Coordinates of C-alpha atoms in Angstrom, one line a residue:
X94 CA -12.3 -19.0 -66.3
X95 CA -13.8 -16.0 -64.5
X96 CA -17.3 -17.5 -64.7
X97 CA -16.0 -20.7 -63.1
X98 CA -14.3 -18.8 -60.2
X99 CA -17.6 -16.8 -59.7
X100 CA -19.5 -20.1 -59.4
X101 CA -17.0 -21.5 -56.9
X102 CA -17.2 -18.3 -54.8
X103 CA -21.0 -18.3 -54.9
X104 CA -21.2 -22.0 -53.9
X105 CA -18.6 -21.4 -51.1
X106 CA -20.6 -18.4 -49.8
X107 CA -23.8 -20.3 -49.8
X108 CA -22.1 -23.1 -47.9
X109 CA -20.8 -20.7 -45.3
X110 CA -24.2 -19.0 -44.9
X111 CA -25.8 -22.4 -44.5
X112 CA -23.3 -23.1 -41.7
X113 CA -23.8 -19.6 -40.2
X114 CA -20.1 -18.7 -40.5
X115 CA -19.2 -15.1 -40.1
X116 CA -16.5 -12.9 -41.6
X117 CA -14.3 -10.5 -39.7
X118 CA -12.2 -7.6 -41.1
X119 CA -9.0 -7.2 -39.0
X120 CA -8.7 -3.9 -37.3
X121 CA -5.5 -2.2 -36.0
X122 CA -4.1 -3.7 -32.8
X123 CA -6.2 -6.8 -33.0
X124 CA -4.7 -10.3 -32.7
X125 CA -5.9 -13.8 -33.4
X126 CA -6.4 -14.3 -29.7
X127 CA -8.5 -11.1 -29.2
X128 CA -10.7 -11.9 -32.2
X129 CA -11.2 -15.5 -30.9
X130 CA -12.4 -14.1 -27.5
X131 CA -14.7 -11.7 -29.3
X132 CA -16.5 -14.5 -31.0
X133 CA -16.1 -17.1 -28.2
X134 CA -14.0 -19.5 -30.3
X135 CA -10.4 -20.7 -30.0
X136 CA -7.4 -19.3 -32.0
X137 CA -7.1 -22.9 -33.4
X138 CA -10.7 -22.7 -34.8
X139 CA -9.9 -19.5 -36.7
X140 CA -6.5 -20.8 -38.0
X141 CA -8.2 -24.0 -39.2
X142 CA -10.4 -22.0 -41.6
X143 CA -7.7 -19.4 -42.3
X144 CA -4.4 -21.2 -42.6
X145 CA -2.7 -18.3 -44.3
X146 CA -3.4 -16.0 -41.3
X147 CA -0.6 -17.7 -39.3
X148 CA 2.1 -16.1 -41.6
X149 CA 0.0 -13.4 -43.3
X150 CA -2.0 -11.5 -40.6
X151 CA -2.5 -7.8 -41.3
X152 CA -5.0 -5.0 -40.9
X153 CA -8.0 -5.4 -43.3
X154 CA -7.4 -9.1 -43.7
X155 CA -10.8 -10.9 -44.0
X156 CA -11.1 -13.9 -41.7
X157 CA -13.7 -16.6 -41.7
X158 CA -15.1 -17.1 -38.1
X159 CA -16.8 -20.4 -37.2
X160 CA -19.8 -20.7 -34.9
X161 CA -19.3 -20.5 -31.2
X162 CA -20.0 -23.8 -29.5
X163 CA -21.8 -22.2 -26.6
X164 CA -25.5 -21.4 -26.1
X165 CA -27.0 -18.0 -25.5
X166 CA -28.3 -18.1 -21.9
X167 CA -29.9 -15.3 -20.1
X168 CA -27.8 -14.2 -17.1
X169 CA -29.2 -12.9 -13.9
X170 CA -27.4 -9.9 -12.6
X171 CA -27.8 -7.7 -9.6
X172 CA -27.1 -4.0 -9.0
X173 CA -27.5 -1.7 -6.0
X174 CA -29.4 1.6 -5.9
X175 CA -29.2 4.1 -3.0
X176 CA -32.5 4.5 -1.2
X177 CA -31.6 7.1 1.4
X178 CA -28.9 7.9 4.0
X179 CA -28.6 7.1 7.7
X180 CA -26.9 9.7 9.9
X181 CA -24.1 8.5 12.2
X182 CA -22.1 10.4 14.8
X183 CA -18.6 9.0 15.0
X184 CA -17.6 7.6 18.4
X185 CA -14.1 7.1 19.9
X186 CA -12.0 4.5 18.1
X187 CA -14.5 4.0 15.3
X188 CA -13.0 3.5 11.9
X189 CA -14.2 3.4 8.3
X190 CA -13.5 -0.3 8.3
X191 CA -15.5 -0.9 11.4
X192 CA -18.4 1.2 10.1
X193 CA -18.4 -0.6 6.8
X194 CA -18.8 -3.9 8.6
X195 CA -21.5 -2.5 11.0
X196 CA -23.7 -1.2 8.2
X197 CA -22.8 -3.8 5.5
X198 CA -21.4 -1.2 3.0
X199 CA -17.9 -0.9 1.8
X200 CA -15.5 2.0 2.7
X201 CA -15.6 3.4 -0.9
X202 CA -19.4 3.8 -0.6
X203 CA -19.1 5.7 2.7
X204 CA -16.4 8.0 1.2
X205 CA -18.6 8.6 -1.9
X206 CA -21.4 9.7 0.5
X207 CA -19.0 11.9 2.4
X208 CA -16.5 13.4 -0.1
X209 CA -14.4 15.1 2.5
X210 CA -13.3 11.7 3.7
X211 CA -11.2 11.4 0.6
X212 CA -8.8 13.9 2.0
X213 CA -9.5 13.8 5.8
X214 CA -9.4 11.1 8.4
X215 CA -12.4 10.1 10.3
X216 CA -12.6 12.1 13.6
X217 CA -14.5 11.5 16.8
X218 CA -17.7 13.6 16.8
X219 CA -17.9 13.7 13.0
X220 CA -21.5 13.5 11.6
X221 CA -21.5 11.4 8.4
X222 CA -24.0 9.8 6.1
X223 CA -24.2 6.0 5.7
X224 CA -25.9 5.0 2.4
X225 CA -28.7 2.5 2.4
X226 CA -29.2 0.4 -0.7
X227 CA -31.8 -1.8 -2.4
X228 CA -30.8 -4.7 -4.7
X229 CA -32.2 -4.7 -8.2
X230 CA -32.3 -8.1 -10.0
X231 CA -32.4 -8.2 -13.8
X232 CA -31.9 -10.8 -16.4
X233 CA -29.8 -9.9 -19.4
X234 CA -28.6 -11.7 -22.5
X235 CA -25.1 -10.5 -22.9
X236 CA -24.4 -11.7 -26.4
X237 CA -23.4 -15.0 -25.0
X238 CA -20.2 -13.6 -23.5
X239 CA -20.2 -14.6 -19.8
X240 CA -21.6 -17.3 -17.5
X241 CA -21.5 -18.0 -13.8
X242 CA -18.9 -20.3 -12.3
X243 CA -18.7 -21.6 -8.7
X244 CA -15.1 -21.7 -7.3
X245 CA -13.9 -25.1 -6.4
X246 CA -11.7 -26.1 -3.5
X247 CA -8.0 -24.9 -3.8
X248 CA -8.8 -22.8 -6.9
X249 CA -7.3 -19.3 -7.0
X250 CA -7.3 -16.5 -9.5
X251 CA -4.4 -17.8 -11.6
X252 CA -5.9 -21.3 -11.9
X253 CA -9.4 -20.0 -13.0
X254 CA -7.9 -17.5 -15.4
X255 CA -5.8 -20.3 -17.0
X256 CA -8.9 -22.6 -17.1
X257 CA -10.9 -20.0 -19.2
X258 CA -8.0 -18.7 -21.3
X259 CA -8.0 -15.2 -19.9
X260 CA -5.6 -13.0 -17.8
X261 CA -6.0 -12.4 -14.1
X262 CA -6.7 -8.8 -14.9
X263 CA -9.5 -9.8 -17.3
X264 CA -11.0 -12.1 -14.6
X265 CA -10.9 -9.1 -12.1
X266 CA -12.5 -6.8 -14.7
X267 CA -15.4 -9.4 -15.1
X268 CA -15.7 -9.4 -11.3
X269 CA -15.2 -5.9 -9.8
X270 CA -15.9 -7.2 -6.3
X271 CA -13.8 -10.3 -6.5
X272 CA -12.0 -11.3 -3.2
X273 CA -8.3 -11.2 -2.9
X274 CA -8.4 -14.9 -1.7
X275 CA -11.2 -17.0 -3.3
X276 CA -13.2 -19.4 -1.2
X277 CA -15.0 -22.6 -2.4
X278 CA -18.5 -21.7 -3.5
X279 CA -17.7 -18.1 -4.5
X280 CA -19.6 -17.3 -7.7
X281 CA -17.7 -15.5 -10.5
X282 CA -18.4 -14.3 -14.0
X283 CA -16.3 -16.2 -16.6
X284 CA -16.2 -16.4 -20.4
X285 CA -19.1 -18.5 -21.6
X286 CA -17.1 -21.1 -23.4
X287 CA -18.2 -24.7 -23.8
X288 CA -17.1 -27.2 -21.2
X289 CA -15.0 -29.0 -23.6
X290 CA -13.1 -25.8 -24.4
X291 CA -12.1 -25.3 -20.8
X292 CA -8.4 -26.0 -20.1
X293 CA -7.7 -28.6 -17.5
X294 CA -6.4 -26.8 -14.4
X295 CA -5.5 -29.4 -11.7
X296 CA -3.4 -29.5 -8.6
X297 CA -0.8 -31.5 -10.5
X298 CA 0.5 -28.2 -11.9
X299 CA 1.5 -24.8 -10.7
X300 CA 0.3 -21.6 -12.5
X301 CA 2.0 -18.3 -13.1
X302 CA 1.0 -14.9 -14.4
X303 CA 3.4 -13.3 -16.8
X304 CA 4.5 -9.9 -15.7
X305 CA 5.1 -6.8 -17.9
X306 CA 8.2 -7.0 -20.1
X307 CA 8.9 -10.6 -19.0
X308 CA 10.6 -12.7 -21.6
X309 CA 11.7 -16.3 -21.7
X310 CA 15.2 -15.4 -20.3
X311 CA 13.7 -13.7 -17.2
X312 CA 11.3 -16.6 -16.7
X313 CA 14.3 -19.0 -16.9
X314 CA 16.0 -17.0 -14.2
X315 CA 12.9 -17.0 -12.0
X316 CA 11.5 -20.5 -12.7
X317 CA 14.5 -22.5 -13.9
X318 CA 12.6 -23.6 -17.0
X319 CA 13.8 -23.2 -20.6
X320 CA 11.7 -21.7 -23.3
X321 CA 11.1 -25.1 -24.9
X322 CA 10.0 -26.6 -21.5
X323 CA 7.5 -23.8 -21.0
X324 CA 6.2 -24.1 -24.6
X325 CA 5.7 -27.8 -24.3
X326 CA 3.5 -27.3 -21.2
X327 CA 1.5 -24.5 -22.9
X328 CA 0.3 -25.4 -26.4
X329 CA -0.3 -22.4 -28.5
X330 CA 2.4 -20.4 -26.9
X331 CA 4.7 -20.8 -29.9
X332 CA 2.1 -19.0 -32.1
X333 CA 1.0 -16.3 -29.6
X334 CA 4.3 -15.6 -27.8
X335 CA 4.5 -14.3 -24.2
X336 CA 2.0 -11.6 -23.2
X337 CA 1.5 -9.5 -20.1
X338 CA -1.1 -11.1 -17.8
X339 CA -1.0 -14.5 -19.6
X340 CA -1.3 -17.4 -17.2
X341 CA 1.1 -20.3 -17.8
X342 CA 1.0 -23.9 -16.6
X343 CA 4.2 -25.0 -14.8
X344 CA 5.4 -28.3 -13.2
X345 CA 4.2 -28.8 -9.6
X346 CA 7.7 -28.9 -8.2
X347 CA 8.7 -25.5 -9.6
X348 CA 8.9 -23.0 -6.7
X349 CA 7.8 -19.6 -7.9
X350 CA 9.9 -16.8 -6.4
X351 CA 7.9 -13.8 -5.1
X352 CA 7.0 -11.9 -8.2
X353 CA 7.4 -8.7 -6.3
X354 CA 11.1 -9.4 -5.6
X355 CA 11.7 -9.7 -9.3
X356 CA 9.6 -6.9 -10.6
X357 CA 11.5 -3.9 -12.0
X358 CA 10.7 -1.3 -9.3
X359 CA 9.7 2.2 -10.2
X360 CA 12.1 4.4 -8.3
X361 CA 10.4 7.6 -7.6
X362 CA 11.4 10.9 -5.9
X363 CA 8.3 11.8 -4.1
X364 CA 9.6 15.4 -3.5
X365 CA 8.3 16.1 -7.0
X366 CA 4.8 14.6 -6.2
X367 CA 3.5 16.7 -3.3
X368 CA -0.2 17.3 -3.7
X369 CA -1.6 17.0 -0.1
X370 CA -0.1 19.8 2.1
X371 CA -2.5 19.3 5.1
X372 CA -0.8 19.0 8.5
X373 CA 0.2 15.4 9.2
X374 CA -0.4 13.9 12.6
X375 CA 2.4 11.7 13.6
X376 CA 2.7 9.6 16.8
X377 CA 6.1 8.0 17.8
X378 CA 6.5 5.4 20.6
X379 CA 10.1 4.9 21.8
X380 CA 11.6 3.5 25.0
X381 CA 13.2 6.6 26.6
X382 CA 12.7 5.2 30.2
X383 CA 12.4 8.7 31.6
X384 CA 11.0 7.1 34.8
X385 CA 14.5 5.7 35.5
X386 CA 16.4 8.9 34.9
X387 CA 17.0 11.6 37.5
X388 CA 16.5 14.6 35.3
X389 CA 18.2 16.8 38.0
X390 CA 21.4 14.9 37.6
X391 CA 23.1 15.6 34.2
X392 CA 26.0 13.2 35.0
X393 CA 23.6 10.3 35.8
X394 CA 21.6 11.0 32.6
X395 CA 24.8 11.0 30.5
X396 CA 26.0 7.8 32.1
X397 CA 22.7 6.0 31.4
X398 CA 22.8 7.1 27.8
X399 CA 26.2 5.5 27.4
X400 CA 25.5 2.3 29.2
X401 CA 21.9 1.6 28.0
X402 CA 22.0 0.4 24.4
X403 CA 18.2 0.5 24.0
X404 CA 18.0 4.1 25.2
X405 CA 21.0 5.1 23.0
X406 CA 19.3 3.6 19.9
X407 CA 16.0 5.3 20.7
X408 CA 17.7 8.7 21.1
X409 CA 19.6 8.3 17.8
X410 CA 16.4 7.2 16.0
X411 CA 14.5 10.2 17.5
X412 CA 17.2 12.6 16.4
X413 CA 16.8 11.3 12.8
X414 CA 13.0 11.8 13.1
X415 CA 13.5 15.5 14.1
X416 CA 15.8 16.0 11.1
X417 CA 13.2 14.5 8.8
X418 CA 10.5 16.9 10.1
X419 CA 12.8 19.8 9.4
X420 CA 13.4 18.5 5.8
X421 CA 9.7 18.0 5.3
X422 CA 8.9 21.5 6.5
X423 CA 11.3 23.0 3.9
X424 CA 9.1 21.2 1.3
X425 CA 5.9 22.7 2.6
X426 CA 4.8 19.7 4.7
X427 CA 3.9 20.6 8.3
X428 CA 3.7 17.9 11.0
X429 CA 2.0 17.6 14.4
X430 CA 4.3 15.2 16.3
X431 CA 3.5 13.6 19.6
X432 CA 6.1 11.3 21.3
X433 CA 5.2 8.7 23.8
X434 CA 7.7 7.0 26.2
X435 CA 6.9 3.3 26.3
X436 CA 9.5 2.8 29.1
X437 CA 10.2 -0.4 27.3
X438 CA 7.3 -2.1 29.2
X439 CA 4.3 -3.8 27.7
X440 CA 2.1 -2.6 30.5
X441 CA 2.9 1.1 29.7
X442 CA 2.3 0.4 26.0
X443 CA -1.2 -0.9 26.9
X444 CA -1.8 2.1 29.1
X445 CA -0.8 4.5 26.3
X446 CA -3.1 2.7 23.8
X447 CA -6.0 2.9 26.3
X448 CA -5.8 6.6 27.0
X449 CA -4.9 7.9 23.6
X450 CA -7.2 7.8 20.5
X451 CA -4.8 6.7 17.8
X452 CA -7.5 6.8 15.1
X453 CA -6.9 10.5 15.0
X454 CA -3.4 10.1 13.8
X455 CA -2.2 9.7 10.2
X456 CA 0.6 7.3 11.1
X457 CA 2.2 5.7 14.2
X458 CA 5.9 4.8 14.3
X459 CA 6.9 2.2 16.9
X460 CA 7.1 0.8 19.5
X461 CA 10.7 -0.1 18.9
X462 CA 11.0 -3.5 20.6
X463 CA 9.2 -6.6 19.3
X464 CA 7.0 -7.5 22.4
X465 CA 6.0 -3.9 22.9
X466 CA 5.2 -3.5 19.2
X467 CA 3.1 -6.7 19.1
X468 CA 1.1 -5.5 22.2
X469 CA 0.5 -2.1 20.7
X470 CA -0.6 -3.5 17.3
X471 CA -3.1 -5.7 19.0
X472 CA -4.5 -2.8 21.0
X473 CA -5.0 -0.5 18.0
X474 CA -5.9 -3.2 15.3
X475 CA -9.5 -1.7 15.0
X476 CA -8.3 1.9 14.6
X477 CA -7.2 1.4 11.0
X478 CA -4.2 3.7 11.6
X479 CA -1.0 2.6 9.7
X480 CA 1.5 1.4 12.3
X481 CA 5.2 1.1 11.2
X482 CA 7.6 -1.3 12.8
X483 CA 10.8 0.7 12.6
X484 CA 13.7 -1.6 13.6
X485 CA 12.3 -5.1 14.2
X486 CA 10.2 -7.8 12.6
X487 CA 6.7 -7.9 14.1
X488 CA 5.4 -11.4 15.0
X489 CA 2.4 -10.8 12.9
X490 CA 1.8 -8.4 10.0
X491 CA -1.9 -7.6 10.4
X492 CA -3.9 -5.5 8.0
X493 CA -2.7 -2.0 9.3
X494 CA 0.9 -3.0 10.0
X495 CA 3.9 -1.9 7.9
X496 CA 7.0 -4.1 8.3
X497 CA 9.8 -1.8 7.3
X498 CA 12.6 -4.4 7.7
X499 CA 12.7 -7.0 4.9
X500 CA 12.9 -10.6 6.3
X501 CA 15.7 -13.1 5.7
X502 CA 13.8 -15.0 3.1
X503 CA 13.6 -11.9 0.9
X504 CA 17.3 -11.1 1.4
X505 CA 18.2 -14.7 0.6
X506 CA 16.1 -14.9 -2.6
X507 CA 17.5 -11.5 -3.8
X508 CA 21.0 -12.8 -3.5
X509 CA 20.1 -16.1 -5.3
X510 CA 18.4 -14.3 -8.1
X511 CA 21.4 -12.0 -8.5
X512 CA 23.8 -14.9 -8.9
X513 CA 21.4 -16.7 -11.3
X514 CA 21.4 -13.7 -13.7
X515 CA 25.2 -13.8 -14.1
X516 CA 25.8 -15.8 -17.3
X517 CA 29.6 -15.5 -16.9
X518 CA 29.8 -17.9 -13.9
X519 CA 31.9 -21.0 -14.4
X520 CA 31.0 -23.0 -11.3
X521 CA 29.0 -22.5 -8.0
X522 CA 30.2 -24.0 -4.7
X523 CA 28.3 -24.2 -1.4
X524 CA 30.3 -24.3 1.8
X525 CA 28.6 -24.7 5.2
X526 CA 28.9 -25.9 8.7
X527 CA 26.8 -28.8 9.9
X528 CA 24.3 -26.5 11.5
X529 CA 23.5 -24.9 8.1
X530 CA 22.9 -28.2 6.1
X531 CA 19.3 -27.1 5.4
X532 CA 20.5 -23.8 3.9
X533 CA 23.1 -25.7 1.8
X534 CA 20.5 -28.1 0.5
X535 CA 18.1 -25.3 -0.4
X536 CA 20.9 -23.6 -2.4
X537 CA 21.6 -27.0 -4.1
X538 CA 17.9 -26.9 -5.3
X539 CA 18.5 -23.5 -6.8
X540 CA 21.9 -24.5 -8.3
X541 CA 21.6 -28.2 -9.2
X542 CA 25.2 -28.3 -10.6
X543 CA 26.8 -26.7 -7.5
X544 CA 29.3 -28.6 -5.4
X545 CA 28.7 -28.9 -1.7
X546 CA 31.3 -29.0 1.1
X547 CA 30.6 -29.4 4.8
X548 CA 32.7 -28.8 7.9
X549 CA 34.2 -31.9 9.5
X550 CA 32.8 -33.8 12.5
X551 CA 34.8 -34.5 15.7
X552 CA 35.9 -38.1 15.6
X553 CA 36.8 -38.7 19.2
X554 CA 36.5 -37.4 22.7
X555 CA 33.5 -36.0 24.5
X556 CA 32.5 -33.9 21.5
X557 CA 32.6 -36.9 19.1
X558 CA 30.1 -36.6 16.3
X559 CA 29.7 -32.8 16.8
X560 CA 30.7 -30.1 14.4
X561 CA 34.5 -29.5 14.4
X562 CA 34.1 -26.2 12.4
X563 CA 36.9 -26.8 10.0
X564 CA 37.6 -28.3 6.5
X565 CA 40.9 -29.9 5.6
X566 CA 42.8 -27.6 3.2
X567 CA 43.6 -30.6 1.0
X568 CA 39.9 -30.7 0.1
X569 CA 40.3 -27.5 -1.9
X570 CA 43.3 -28.7 -4.0
X571 CA 42.4 -28.4 -7.7
X572 CA 38.8 -27.8 -6.7
X573 CA 38.3 -24.4 -8.4
X574 CA 38.3 -23.9 -12.2
X575 CA 39.7 -21.2 -14.3
X576 CA 37.3 -18.3 -14.7
X577 CA 34.6 -17.1 -12.3
X578 CA 33.8 -19.3 -9.3
X579 CA 31.0 -18.3 -6.9
X580 CA 31.2 -19.5 -3.4
X581 CA 28.2 -19.4 -1.0
X582 CA 29.5 -19.6 2.6
X583 CA 26.7 -20.4 5.1
X584 CA 27.7 -20.2 8.8
X585 CA 27.4 -18.0 11.8
X586 CA 30.5 -19.3 13.5
X587 CA 33.3 -16.7 13.5
X588 CA 36.3 -19.1 13.6
X589 CA 34.9 -21.3 10.8
X590 CA 34.0 -18.3 8.7
X591 CA 37.4 -16.6 9.3
X592 CA 39.4 -19.8 8.4
X593 CA 37.4 -20.4 5.2
X594 CA 37.7 -16.7 4.1
X595 CA 41.4 -16.8 4.6
X596 CA 41.8 -20.1 2.8
X597 CA 39.7 -18.9 -0.2
X598 CA 41.7 -15.7 -0.4
X599 CA 44.9 -17.7 -0.8
X600 CA 43.4 -19.8 -3.6
X601 CA 42.1 -16.8 -5.6
X602 CA 44.4 -15.9 -8.5
X603 CA 44.3 -14.0 -11.8
X604 CA 43.1 -17.1 -13.7
X605 CA 40.9 -18.5 -10.9
X606 CA 38.6 -15.8 -9.8
X607 CA 36.8 -16.6 -6.5
X608 CA 33.8 -14.4 -5.5
X609 CA 32.4 -14.9 -2.1
X610 CA 28.8 -14.5 -1.2
X611 CA 26.2 -15.7 1.4
X612 CA 22.4 -15.7 1.8
X613 CA 22.8 -14.5 5.4
X614 CA 25.5 -12.1 6.4
X615 CA 26.1 -13.1 10.0
X616 CA 28.8 -12.3 12.5
X617 CA 31.0 -15.0 10.8
X618 CA 32.0 -12.3 8.3
X619 CA 33.0 -9.8 11.0
X620 CA 36.2 -11.3 12.4
X621 CA 38.5 -9.2 14.5
X622 CA 41.4 -10.4 12.3
X623 CA 42.9 -7.2 10.9
X624 CA 43.3 -8.9 7.5
X625 CA 39.7 -9.9 7.3
X626 CA 38.5 -6.8 5.4
X627 CA 41.4 -7.2 3.0
X628 CA 40.4 -10.8 2.3
X629 CA 36.8 -9.9 1.8
X630 CA 37.8 -7.1 -0.6
X631 CA 40.0 -9.5 -2.5
X632 CA 37.1 -12.0 -2.8
X633 CA 34.7 -9.2 -3.8
X634 CA 32.4 -10.4 -1.0
X635 CA 28.7 -9.8 -2.1
X636 CA 25.7 -9.9 0.1
X637 CA 22.1 -8.6 0.3
X638 CA 21.3 -6.0 3.0
X639 CA 18.5 -3.8 4.1
X640 CA 20.6 -0.7 4.1
X641 CA 23.8 0.6 2.6
X642 CA 26.4 3.0 4.0
X643 CA 26.4 6.5 2.7
X644 CA 29.4 7.6 0.7
X645 CA 31.5 9.7 3.0
X646 CA 33.3 11.2 0.0
X647 CA 30.1 12.9 -1.2
X648 CA 28.5 16.0 0.3
X649 CA 25.1 14.9 1.7
X650 CA 22.8 17.6 3.1
X651 CA 21.4 15.5 5.9
X652 CA 24.8 14.3 7.1
X653 CA 26.3 17.8 7.0
X654 CA 23.3 19.3 8.8
X655 CA 23.3 16.5 11.4
X656 CA 27.0 17.1 12.2
X657 CA 26.3 20.9 12.5
X658 CA 23.4 20.3 14.9
X659 CA 24.7 17.4 17.0
X660 CA 28.5 17.6 16.5
X661 CA 28.8 14.0 15.4
X662 CA 28.2 11.9 12.3
X663 CA 24.7 10.3 12.2
X664 CA 24.6 6.6 13.3
X665 CA 22.8 4.0 11.2
X666 CA 19.8 4.4 13.6
X667 CA 19.7 8.2 13.2
X668 CA 19.9 7.8 9.5
X669 CA 17.1 5.2 9.5
X670 CA 14.9 7.5 11.6
X671 CA 15.4 10.2 9.0
X672 CA 14.9 8.0 6.0
X673 CA 11.8 6.2 7.3
X674 CA 10.1 9.4 8.7
X675 CA 10.7 11.4 5.6
X676 CA 9.4 8.6 3.4
X677 CA 6.2 8.3 5.4
X678 CA 5.6 12.1 5.3
X679 CA 6.3 12.2 1.5
X680 CA 4.0 9.2 0.9
X681 CA 1.2 10.9 2.9
X682 CA 1.7 14.0 0.8
X683 CA 1.9 12.3 -2.6
X684 CA -1.8 11.6 -2.8
X685 CA -5.1 12.5 -1.2
X686 CA -6.2 9.0 -0.1
X687 CA -3.5 7.6 2.1
X688 CA -0.9 4.9 1.5
X689 CA -3.1 2.3 -0.1
X690 CA -3.8 4.4 -3.2
X691 CA -0.1 4.9 -4.1
X692 CA 1.1 3.3 -7.2
X693 CA 1.9 -0.4 -6.8
X694 CA 5.5 -1.4 -6.8
X695 CA 6.6 2.2 -6.1
X696 CA 10.1 2.3 -4.7
X697 CA 11.7 5.2 -2.9
X698 CA 15.3 5.7 -1.8
X699 CA 17.0 8.1 0.6
X700 CA 20.4 8.2 2.4
X701 CA 20.9 4.6 3.5
X702 CA 17.5 3.0 3.1
X703 CA 14.9 2.3 0.4
X704 CA 11.3 1.3 0.6
X705 CA 8.9 -0.8 -1.6
X706 CA 5.9 -2.1 0.3
X707 CA 4.1 -5.2 -0.9
X708 CA 0.7 -6.2 0.5
X709 CA 0.5 -9.7 1.9
X710 CA -2.5 -12.0 1.6
X711 CA -4.7 -11.7 4.7
X712 CA -2.3 -9.1 6.2
X713 CA -0.5 -5.8 6.0
X714 CA 2.6 -4.6 4.1
X715 CA 6.2 -5.7 4.0
X716 CA 9.1 -3.7 2.6
X717 CA 10.9 -5.7 0.0
X718 CA 13.4 -3.1 -1.2
X719 CA 17.0 -4.2 -0.5
X720 CA 20.5 -3.6 -1.7
X721 CA 23.2 -5.9 -3.2
X722 CA 26.5 -4.6 -1.9
X723 CA 30.1 -5.8 -2.2
X724 CA 33.5 -5.2 -0.7
X725 CA 35.7 -3.2 -3.1
X726 CA 39.1 -1.7 -2.2
X727 CA 38.4 -2.0 1.5
X728 CA 35.0 -0.2 1.1
X729 CA 31.5 -1.6 1.0
X730 CA 29.7 -0.2 -2.2
X731 CA 26.4 -0.8 -3.8
X732 CA 26.3 -3.1 -6.8
X733 CA 24.3 -1.6 -9.7
X734 CA 22.1 -4.5 -11.0

């Protein structure tokens, strides 16, 4: 019997050798997928020859590996070598970005040739070295691992990664200089698999990169697809399971929510991470309108402060900035602050930008008003200095702009995602006036089983056919079910909002729980009705907001110090001035290379505001950190998600 088995093994071995099959001994942490990539075959090829490996895969298992179906082709590669250095004296308003374009080198190469630029800003009059390179072309045979691929129209990183069965990170590792946005004709390194092994990646589908710790439940919340639906679209997923960086094929009509909204943020206290204690140069542009104030008349100055809302806001914000500088100083961070009065005029903003070299500053905060901010941003776009929009949404978020206020779309999606994650909800309702039909229909797409109700139209008179801003109470009879009912109210009409809130409050009972929410907290929820806050508390009104109110019952150092210094409690503008400025100074002090080198998805939180900046394609940075709050016992408190 032993001799027969020996003959069988010998014959089988001869057959394998004749076919040039290989064997592989499984090492720790290896998977079928990683071994398949190593030998440029598919997992299915390995499982076909090793059927037991599907259920019995362990370290030291011997696998039979089939031939790869691709050819060994010599690949031409290029590398750069430094020839010498050109000396350059920095002129006014010159930046690293501008010099990199002028001399056709990247910013990292300039910094490498001038190491002090890792910790210092470029200054006028600096003498720096600009490296000059020569390109060396060589042909290499890289064990048949990669080949060149020309990007086709409408192809992005996700689609190409899916096509070649790799993660986006692996594609970027193969192409260290890959662009953020690919253009048709761009040439990339990709796995050298045979054409018939490439997955079809067409415009008929969407593609999505799996994030760390993402499971099927989280994908269902984000994408609205069940595990079975995802597995049916992605053969092999049943065997492999979800993996970080994996690219999935999805239906074309699936709208992928911003991944950065759904990521689990890393909340960090930067006070513990101070490494750069150099003096920070900070410029602030605010509309003080000093040209209109008679500084010799105290009474006139006080009267203007009371009557001019813009001036009052600017003064409050500035007081918060000064408090932040004091707090930073106690942490060992010194600041050189220069304040400019924009006079709330675009002409003055242009004049300031023309006479001041802002490339010498680490950060600029302001201007405060939209038109003035947009004008200033256009004037200093080549200075590469980070410019923060403190209280408004800029018209354009260009490459050096930081939008500190999350936009309405982010707030809306945050609220929608919060509701979707609640598995105890019995029914969702969407109530809106005629003006907000689009918002109602968008919510219906997010919650297909939701019931929609609209305000009535006027049936006669000169306003016939126009919104009457009411719903007949009989409409709500026996509408709500026992258990938890979520009601989205979409309106900015105070009378309509007040009537619906009052009506819902009367229908909420111990058995029928009605929870009110909205994607846009407008003035409709701020009625002068003294019972309004009671109704909102009873309905546990939830909404997304850019800031929360600090807890007056807690002792907060900033609040106490502000009261001691100014004799009043800080307004929301003073608190924002403090939060934003302290965050900027701490971020500058948390590393040696500026904001861009901070850990991605890093979230910070202070008194009433938090910040998590996400870089936009072709643009700058947008803060996507927001709160979910609710009315509870006549107070507005943060909801811990």
